[in-house]
XYZ file of C-alpha atoms in Angstrom:
578
model
C -1.061 -28.552 -10.869
C -0.727 -25.209 -12.357
C -3.808 -23.898 -10.480
C -2.035 -24.769 -7.188
C 0.526 -22.100 -7.864
C -0.474 -19.733 -10.544
C -3.121 -17.060 -10.638
C -5.480 -17.343 -13.604
C -3.630 -15.769 -16.582
C -0.262 -15.659 -14.821
C 1.552 -17.611 -17.438
C 0.148 -15.802 -20.189
C 1.595 -12.508 -18.718
C 4.954 -14.238 -18.079
C 5.252 -15.557 -21.695
C 6.556 -12.526 -23.307
C 9.573 -12.370 -21.002
C 10.253 -16.048 -20.303
C 8.457 -18.109 -23.046
C 10.394 -17.185 -26.207
C 13.479 -19.214 -25.351
C 12.278 -22.516 -26.383
C 15.612 -23.931 -27.060
C 16.829 -23.501 -23.451
C 13.458 -24.594 -22.239
C 13.788 -27.866 -24.138
C 17.365 -28.340 -23.105
C 16.369 -27.986 -19.412
C 13.392 -30.421 -19.902
C 15.580 -33.062 -21.586
C 18.254 -32.834 -18.960
C 15.660 -33.148 -16.257
C 13.965 -36.089 -17.937
C 17.325 -37.802 -18.006
C 17.952 -37.163 -14.365
C 14.397 -38.463 -13.502
C 15.058 -41.529 -15.671
C 18.249 -42.735 -13.789
C 16.332 -42.725 -10.352
C 14.882 -46.271 -10.703
C 18.239 -47.621 -11.766
C 19.558 -48.106 -8.097
C 16.546 -50.222 -6.856
C 16.738 -52.096 -10.183
C 20.357 -53.118 -9.496
C 19.604 -54.447 -6.022
C 17.482 -57.260 -7.301
C 20.099 -59.012 -9.297
C 22.807 -58.001 -7.091
C 21.126 -59.705 -4.053
C 20.101 -62.736 -6.006
C 23.297 -63.266 -8.067
C 25.947 -61.033 -6.526
C 26.677 -63.218 -3.548
C 27.942 -66.760 -3.303
C 28.297 -68.005 -6.754
C 28.301 -64.657 -8.612
C 27.571 -64.288 -12.251
C 28.216 -60.502 -12.114
C 31.735 -59.153 -12.904
C 33.308 -57.236 -9.867
C 33.879 -54.120 -12.097
C 30.384 -54.023 -13.413
C 28.535 -52.624 -10.288
C 31.059 -49.864 -9.519
C 31.123 -48.882 -13.111
C 27.399 -48.656 -13.375
C 27.165 -46.582 -10.259
C 30.070 -44.146 -11.324
C 28.488 -43.813 -14.808
C 25.004 -43.365 -13.398
C 25.902 -40.532 -11.100
C 28.213 -38.951 -13.652
C 25.205 -38.809 -15.955
C 22.880 -37.545 -13.263
C 25.422 -34.684 -12.210
C 25.855 -33.602 -15.884
C 22.098 -33.437 -16.537
C 21.470 -31.568 -13.351
C 24.198 -28.907 -14.241
C 22.874 -28.545 -17.796
C 19.262 -28.147 -16.466
C 20.312 -25.448 -13.946
C 22.412 -23.726 -16.336
C 19.772 -23.549 -19.089
C 17.093 -22.272 -16.573
C 19.445 -19.706 -15.236
C 19.908 -18.366 -18.790
C 16.023 -18.289 -19.216
C 15.636 -16.676 -15.748
C 18.398 -13.889 -16.105
C 17.303 -12.992 -19.710
C 13.700 -12.726 -18.545
C 14.466 -10.727 -15.419
C 16.604 -8.302 -17.679
C 13.751 -7.860 -20.083
C 11.055 -7.499 -17.395
C 13.145 -4.952 -15.590
C 13.745 -2.899 -18.774
C 10.039 -2.893 -19.626
C 9.171 -1.908 -16.106
C 11.659 0.850 -15.918
C 10.777 2.160 -19.449
C 7.069 2.079 -18.567
C 7.995 4.292 -15.487
C 9.777 6.765 -17.758
C 6.693 7.136 -20.040
C 3.801 6.451 -17.545
C 1.314 9.141 -16.788
C 2.220 11.139 -13.891
C -1.081 10.584 -12.132
C -0.498 6.851 -12.392
C 2.844 7.196 -10.641
C 1.780 9.574 -8.003
C 0.512 6.907 -5.498
C 3.788 5.147 -5.370
C 6.734 6.162 -3.168
C 10.237 5.904 -4.708
C 11.263 3.075 -2.382
C 8.074 1.066 -3.374
C 9.000 1.469 -7.068
C 12.653 0.587 -6.596
C 11.817 -2.305 -4.449
C 9.489 -3.849 -7.063
C 11.801 -3.297 -10.030
C 15.108 -4.222 -8.503
C 14.232 -6.661 -5.762
C 10.865 -8.169 -6.049
C 11.351 -9.235 -9.833
C 15.031 -10.820 -9.176
C 13.977 -12.460 -6.043
C 10.555 -13.770 -7.524
C 12.123 -15.174 -10.738
C 14.933 -16.831 -8.777
C 12.437 -18.581 -6.421
C 10.088 -19.375 -9.254
C 12.708 -20.972 -11.457
C 14.294 -23.034 -8.667
C 10.787 -24.081 -7.685
C 9.892 -25.211 -11.218
C 13.125 -27.140 -11.607
C 12.260 -28.978 -8.405
C 8.674 -29.448 -9.405
C 9.455 -30.925 -12.784
C 12.492 -33.076 -11.710
C 10.796 -34.533 -8.724
C 7.481 -35.037 -10.534
C 9.259 -36.942 -13.223
C 11.312 -38.923 -10.696
C 7.943 -39.884 -9.082
C 6.550 -41.089 -12.391
C 9.698 -42.950 -13.102
C 9.757 -44.878 -9.798
C 6.002 -45.550 -9.940
C 6.572 -46.988 -13.536
C 9.173 -49.343 -12.208
C 6.975 -50.286 -9.164
C 4.065 -50.933 -11.360
C 6.336 -53.156 -13.484
C 7.414 -55.083 -10.260
C 4.010 -55.412 -8.729
C 1.170 -53.487 -10.136
C -1.351 -54.550 -7.416
C 0.510 -52.910 -4.573
C 1.733 -49.943 -6.655
C -1.950 -48.902 -7.259
C -2.263 -48.114 -3.552
C 0.197 -45.446 -3.854
C -2.021 -43.335 -6.124
C -4.430 -42.942 -3.178
C -1.752 -40.602 -1.815
C -1.766 -38.063 -4.435
C -5.339 -36.464 -4.212
C -4.754 -35.899 -0.427
C -1.387 -34.342 -0.990
C -2.738 -32.163 -3.742
C -5.494 -30.819 -1.490
C -2.896 -29.979 1.347
C -0.679 -28.173 -1.106
C -3.648 -26.295 -2.625
C -4.848 -25.000 0.749
C -1.489 -24.075 1.890
C -0.308 -22.287 -1.250
C -3.492 -20.065 -1.332
C -2.653 -18.941 2.357
C 0.977 -18.484 1.421
C 0.145 -16.308 -1.608
C -2.142 -14.100 0.685
C 0.548 -13.629 3.456
C 3.318 -13.049 0.823
C 1.349 -9.997 -0.585
C 0.656 -8.777 3.007
C 4.560 -9.157 3.613
C 5.461 -7.252 0.449
C 3.249 -4.314 1.560
C 4.734 -4.220 4.981
C 8.255 -4.248 3.524
C 7.267 -1.300 1.322
C 5.910 0.641 4.218
C 9.000 -0.199 6.152
C 11.265 0.958 3.283
C 9.308 4.161 3.072
C 9.983 5.104 6.705
C 13.789 4.712 6.146
C 13.404 6.836 2.824
C 11.571 9.544 4.687
C 14.148 9.517 7.577
C 17.115 9.870 5.188
C 15.421 12.769 3.075
C 14.126 14.723 5.944
C 17.067 13.761 8.554
C 17.755 17.686 9.249
C 14.129 18.537 10.038
C 13.647 15.250 12.057
C 16.775 16.034 14.139
C 15.805 19.668 14.409
C 12.346 18.802 15.935
C 13.799 15.962 18.083
C 11.533 13.607 16.140
C 13.929 10.626 16.121
C 12.072 8.655 18.866
C 8.714 9.054 17.093
C 10.413 7.817 13.752
C 11.941 4.905 15.713
C 8.628 3.925 17.102
C 7.102 4.007 13.626
C 9.937 1.823 12.341
C 9.507 -0.543 15.294
C 5.835 -0.950 14.626
C 6.199 -1.860 11.114
C 9.219 -4.128 11.999
C 6.863 -5.851 14.315
C 4.135 -6.368 11.825
C 6.679 -7.602 9.264
C 8.040 -10.163 11.799
C 4.426 -11.445 12.423
C 3.877 -11.822 8.707
C 7.128 -13.562 8.260
C 6.205 -15.914 11.199
C 2.887 -16.666 9.559
C 4.628 -17.545 6.368
C 7.066 -19.648 8.184
C 4.154 -21.495 10.064
C 2.463 -22.248 6.643
C 5.780 -23.316 4.886
C 6.816 -25.448 7.744
C 3.610 -27.220 8.195
C 3.051 -28.472 4.598
C 6.162 -30.730 4.781
C 5.397 -32.780 7.812
C 1.767 -33.147 6.829
C 2.688 -34.431 3.460
C 5.141 -36.728 4.831
C 2.805 -38.162 7.405
C 0.290 -38.945 4.654
C 3.074 -40.685 2.681
C 4.258 -42.519 5.642
C 0.822 -43.954 6.338
C 0.281 -44.922 2.776
C 3.829 -46.513 2.348
C 3.449 -48.254 5.562
C 0.213 -49.903 4.355
C 1.775 -50.924 1.161
C 5.021 -52.274 2.865
C 2.768 -54.408 5.333
C 0.820 -55.796 2.397
C 4.043 -56.519 0.390
C 5.462 -58.362 3.485
C 2.231 -60.407 3.667
C 2.351 -60.942 -0.131
C 5.790 -62.259 0.298
C 4.876 -64.869 2.769
C 2.128 -66.205 0.686
C 3.512 -65.942 -2.859
C 6.625 -67.069 -4.582
C 9.393 -64.368 -4.977
C 13.102 -63.675 -4.630
C 14.689 -61.696 -1.880
C 16.084 -59.260 -4.469
C 12.843 -58.640 -5.943
C 11.316 -57.956 -2.600
C 14.107 -55.609 -1.574
C 13.920 -53.759 -5.016
C 10.150 -53.137 -4.522
C 10.681 -51.863 -0.776
C 13.664 -49.602 -1.803
C 11.668 -48.142 -4.709
C 8.776 -47.481 -2.301
C 11.221 -45.729 0.229
C 12.717 -43.654 -2.491
C 9.250 -42.029 -3.163
C 9.480 -40.234 0.064
C 12.396 -37.899 -0.991
C 10.658 -36.498 -4.168
C 7.338 -36.374 -2.310
C 9.117 -34.335 0.528
C 10.502 -31.925 -2.215
C 7.315 -31.628 -3.919
C 5.610 -30.482 -0.645
C 8.337 -27.998 0.059
C 8.443 -26.584 -3.404
C 4.944 -24.830 -2.881
C 6.752 -22.223 -0.732
C 9.207 -20.921 -3.212
C 6.922 -21.019 -6.196
C 4.074 -19.307 -4.437
C 6.306 -16.712 -3.031
C 8.030 -16.184 -6.495
C 4.870 -15.984 -8.304
C 3.440 -13.385 -5.857
C 6.476 -11.272 -6.268
C 6.371 -11.439 -10.122
C 2.486 -10.893 -10.142
C 3.161 -7.747 -8.120
C 5.578 -6.309 -10.889
C 3.254 -7.399 -13.635
C 0.250 -5.876 -11.792
C 2.353 -2.785 -11.602
C 3.093 -2.750 -15.272
C -0.723 -3.350 -16.034
C -1.709 -0.232 -13.919
C 0.728 2.260 -15.594
C -0.704 3.727 -18.772
C 1.485 5.687 -21.075
C 1.260 9.391 -21.161
C -1.118 10.659 -23.796
C 0.698 11.948 -26.856
C -0.413 13.696 -30.128
C 0.743 12.967 -33.573
C 2.179 16.297 -34.698
C 5.887 17.125 -34.484
C 7.209 20.553 -33.891
C 10.778 21.296 -34.813
C 11.130 24.522 -33.010
C 8.314 26.662 -31.714
C 8.142 30.452 -31.958
C 6.823 30.688 -28.440
C 3.443 31.928 -28.708
C 1.620 30.454 -25.592
C -2.209 30.732 -25.082
C -4.194 29.487 -22.052
C -7.715 29.554 -22.978
C -10.380 29.391 -20.348
C -8.421 26.801 -18.336
C -9.925 25.118 -15.313
C -8.016 22.606 -12.995
C -9.195 20.782 -10.041
C -7.229 18.434 -7.646
C -9.588 15.672 -6.849
C -13.067 15.191 -8.492
C -14.995 17.488 -6.237
C -12.263 19.730 -5.071
C -12.390 23.508 -5.561
C -10.893 24.843 -8.778
C -7.238 25.722 -8.491
C -7.532 27.522 -11.744
C -10.887 28.817 -12.693
C -11.695 29.499 -16.319
C -8.404 31.536 -16.595
C -7.196 32.742 -19.958
C -3.811 34.314 -20.773
C -2.000 35.264 -23.998
C 1.713 35.269 -23.945
C 3.528 36.605 -27.212
C 6.662 34.999 -28.498
C 9.717 36.243 -26.495
C 7.524 37.861 -23.858
C 8.736 37.687 -20.170
C 5.606 37.176 -18.033
C 5.811 37.034 -14.253
C 3.211 35.218 -12.249
C 2.688 36.400 -8.737
C -0.002 36.169 -6.039
C -0.758 34.566 -2.667
C 0.429 31.139 -2.001
C -1.941 28.471 -3.335
C -3.385 30.863 -5.864
C -2.521 28.581 -8.916
C 0.762 29.924 -10.234
C 2.716 26.692 -10.263
C -0.447 24.893 -11.530
C -0.623 27.216 -14.465
C 3.123 26.578 -15.280
C 2.703 22.765 -14.943
C 0.118 22.813 -17.727
C 2.532 23.900 -20.332
C 4.795 20.629 -20.266
C 1.491 18.569 -19.652
C 2.671 17.415 -16.108
C -0.994 17.850 -15.365
C -3.928 18.085 -17.521
C -6.913 20.674 -17.409
C -10.516 19.641 -16.745
C -11.696 22.417 -18.837
C -10.361 24.675 -21.529
C -7.078 24.199 -23.508
C -3.614 25.243 -23.789
C -1.946 26.237 -27.157
C 1.653 26.540 -28.277
C 1.889 28.357 -31.760
C -1.720 27.849 -32.280
C -1.508 23.956 -31.780
C -3.499 22.577 -28.921
C -1.002 20.637 -26.672
C -2.882 17.254 -27.032
C -2.272 17.327 -30.785
C 1.457 17.540 -30.342
C 3.859 14.661 -29.664
C 4.716 14.941 -25.943
C 8.431 14.487 -26.646
C 8.234 17.288 -29.300
C 6.443 19.542 -26.831
C 8.852 19.013 -24.065
C 11.681 19.751 -26.398
C 10.337 23.237 -26.604
C 10.537 23.810 -22.977
C 13.356 24.522 -20.420
C 12.861 24.850 -16.658
C 14.737 26.090 -13.666
C 12.980 25.608 -10.386
C 13.698 25.933 -6.618
C 13.762 22.018 -6.485
C 17.082 21.351 -8.310
C 17.523 17.688 -9.133
C 20.916 16.343 -10.426
C 21.854 12.847 -11.390
C 24.821 11.000 -9.920
C 26.854 11.642 -13.148
C 29.423 13.924 -14.354
C 28.974 17.742 -14.495
C 28.925 17.415 -18.382
C 26.290 14.749 -18.327
C 23.987 16.783 -16.010
C 24.264 20.006 -18.127
C 23.768 18.155 -21.438
C 20.877 15.938 -19.873
C 19.123 14.074 -22.581
C 21.444 15.336 -25.394
C 24.874 14.414 -26.645
C 27.839 15.937 -24.693
C 29.601 18.767 -26.660
C 32.426 19.668 -24.272
C 33.061 23.037 -25.692
C 29.392 23.904 -25.522
C 29.081 22.580 -21.877
C 32.030 24.731 -20.852
C 30.448 27.810 -22.675
C 27.009 27.307 -20.904
C 28.909 27.032 -17.512
C 30.563 30.252 -18.124
C 27.307 31.871 -19.102
C 25.861 30.546 -15.842
C 28.728 32.100 -13.755
C 29.916 28.644 -12.840
C 32.911 28.215 -15.144
C 35.387 29.353 -12.607
C 34.361 26.975 -9.957
C 34.164 23.951 -12.327
C 37.627 24.763 -13.668
C 39.012 24.573 -10.170
C 37.756 20.973 -9.641
C 40.387 18.307 -10.204
C 38.269 16.600 -12.838
C 36.723 19.710 -14.188
C 33.482 18.964 -16.139
C 33.996 15.294 -15.814
C 33.537 15.636 -11.858
C 30.994 13.216 -10.540
C 28.339 15.162 -8.671
C 27.289 12.432 -6.104
C 23.771 12.111 -4.701
C 21.885 15.212 -6.014
C 25.027 17.300 -6.125
C 24.855 17.620 -2.477
C 28.606 18.872 -2.432
C 27.555 22.045 -4.205
C 26.190 25.098 -2.528
C 22.556 26.242 -3.171
C 23.757 29.126 -5.559
C 25.933 26.721 -7.433
C 23.214 24.053 -7.920
C 20.875 26.878 -9.140
C 23.471 28.036 -11.580
C 24.116 24.418 -12.770
C 20.471 24.148 -13.587
C 20.665 27.403 -15.583
C 23.619 26.011 -17.586
C 21.459 22.889 -18.257
C 18.552 25.233 -19.630
C 21.161 27.229 -21.703
C 22.522 23.998 -23.093
C 18.864 22.776 -24.084
C 18.354 26.188 -25.785
C 14.513 25.682 -25.745
C 12.365 28.571 -26.982
C 10.051 28.507 -23.942
C 11.320 28.914 -20.465
C 9.612 28.254 -16.941
C 11.419 29.792 -13.828
C 9.754 28.539 -10.696
C 11.175 30.462 -7.673
C 14.539 30.095 -9.311
C 16.289 32.568 -6.890
C 14.560 31.425 -3.619
C 16.630 30.879 -0.333
C 19.864 32.422 -1.812
C 22.380 34.724 -0.162
C 22.894 38.186 -1.716
C 26.034 37.152 -3.641
C 24.477 33.762 -4.863
C 21.416 35.753 -5.948
C 23.522 38.324 -7.930
C 25.387 35.678 -9.868
C 22.072 33.666 -10.510
C 20.235 36.968 -11.666
C 23.113 37.661 -14.200
C 22.983 34.168 -15.436
C 19.116 34.283 -15.743
C 19.337 37.427 -17.798
C 21.472 35.830 -20.346
C 19.131 32.603 -20.253
C 15.712 34.514 -20.728
C 17.071 36.675 -23.723
C 14.960 35.939 -26.773
C 12.817 33.323 -25.036
C 9.127 33.225 -24.027
C 9.461 33.108 -20.210
C 6.973 32.340 -17.319
C 8.537 33.490 -14.222
C 6.947 32.418 -10.835
C 8.362 34.524 -7.841
C 7.429 35.237 -4.297
C 10.221 37.834 -4.069
C 8.623 40.775 -6.216
C 12.030 42.561 -6.347
C 13.255 39.985 -8.732
C 10.500 40.354 -11.376
C 10.277 44.274 -11.607
C 11.762 44.328 -15.043
C 9.403 41.665 -16.479
C 7.646 42.692 -19.761
C 4.163 41.879 -17.915
C 3.222 40.893 -14.518
C 0.138 38.743 -14.013
C -1.410 38.745 -10.462
C -3.308 35.402 -9.796
C -5.568 34.873 -6.745
C -7.911 31.952 -6.052
C -7.362 30.556 -9.592
C -8.264 33.823 -11.419
C -6.179 36.615 -12.910
C -7.109 39.836 -10.877
C -4.523 42.202 -12.311
C -1.945 42.524 -15.080
C 0.509 44.977 -16.455
C 3.934 46.401 -15.797
C 5.427 47.047 -12.488
C 4.763 50.683 -12.566
C 1.284 50.232 -13.877
C 0.398 47.831 -11.124
C 1.887 49.893 -8.362
C -0.140 52.983 -9.643
C -3.434 50.997 -9.376
C -2.969 50.242 -5.630
C -4.506 46.946 -5.894
C -3.314 43.399 -4.685
C 0.125 43.685 -6.353
C 0.646 46.917 -4.382
C -0.140 45.237 -1.111
C 2.069 42.292 -2.055
C 4.910 44.544 -2.922
C 4.627 46.710 0.240
C 4.558 43.285 2.180
C 7.644 42.181 0.260
C 9.568 45.486 0.954
C 8.836 45.149 4.713
C 12.164 44.661 6.608
C 12.549 41.076 8.111
């Protein structure tokens, strides 16, 4: 039976999340067994009731109602206990699986996460796992309960008339074949439906994130057509699933009807040619007819179990594909900030041209180095090597003489602060965003906000530093969000700092405030500054000009202007009026 619903190895993968609650599994199994065992009682009562309960009755009047009420009370209690025990197993397992999935996402190699959209990740972790486990547990309860009910009824029928009962066993291979064929088809359609759902969710995600540019370019109709096309595909897949799910029940019932009709006809013929009571005959026929209900349920259970298992397999496959980031063994309490890029080569794609080509750069502790050059020259790639957001294909990067792969990844990133043009804030309070990853010291948060030229604005808010920022701090201006990121970097107090276009797209007043805050932030820290606006890096200790992945010039602002090379041309272009 397991092969009908489960991919090979599925239960082994589920065991760490759902297999360690033996007590609740046993309680559910016992309650389900009691439920199934009570099923033959009704036809068993009919025989003596018909034979002795009319005319000269030997059965007390109160006995039959009392037995029926007691029987259904026991059944109701056992069903309640079974469902409650399985709900405990399911919810605990979902919580554990979700936590493992989310924690793996936090530690997974960035290259493994890159192919997935955020909507696909959230859909898998939040929706697919919950829905899959719910359908699977409900289906398993039905499967076990109705399988045991069938066994109990068949045992009773064998006791009454073993010759006729053996004919029923002809039905089971045919039903199993139908269920096997349909569940395989359902599993395939379910995976196709999940993929189509992810694509549909991604269109919504894009439309929300890029709503300004979509409206500016009048692309609403094109987006609506994309959405309609994917909606149509999803509808077609859902209809395929509906056809598969709807066909299995009537086919199974038809097989059952043919088999039971033959058995009943033979029972009637046997009743004419052999001695027997009316009660015994009615008990047998009633028991036979009662087989139809569990057979119907078992035929329908293939759909939820298959859908549930496909959804859970998706989450488990996702978990298997994500590998943890590489990490070394060495801890580093606090770095001095000596950074060396040693003959570093980076390619995006196995056969792509090098973004960084055998580049070497030595940055002294506390030195402010600005990286400039044409777009696509490799500046941001060079900066992303330092926190190991990407890995070089050749050469190595060192911090205080230690190759980065030898350091614990968490210890390495503890040494690095970053302020970029793409500011990301969490939907938490200002204090939580400033102290991100660290415990909140309210006085220190306030001091960092003051140093970032944001103290006065935060003080004017009704809740102060406890103000919730909302979705990515959308209520703050660009300059305010930039200064909040600077306050975060100040709070972290890392010895190495990366500034990636930290003053881009700001008005003059905001830029002035941000520059003042950056001056306080940079003091005493090894700093890599990436800037297109060359006026913002004239006072750097050293300016490194990168073009096509190579360092073509380096020196101070004055030295580079005197040489009349690429930096001079970039500077002249930057100074042109717009």
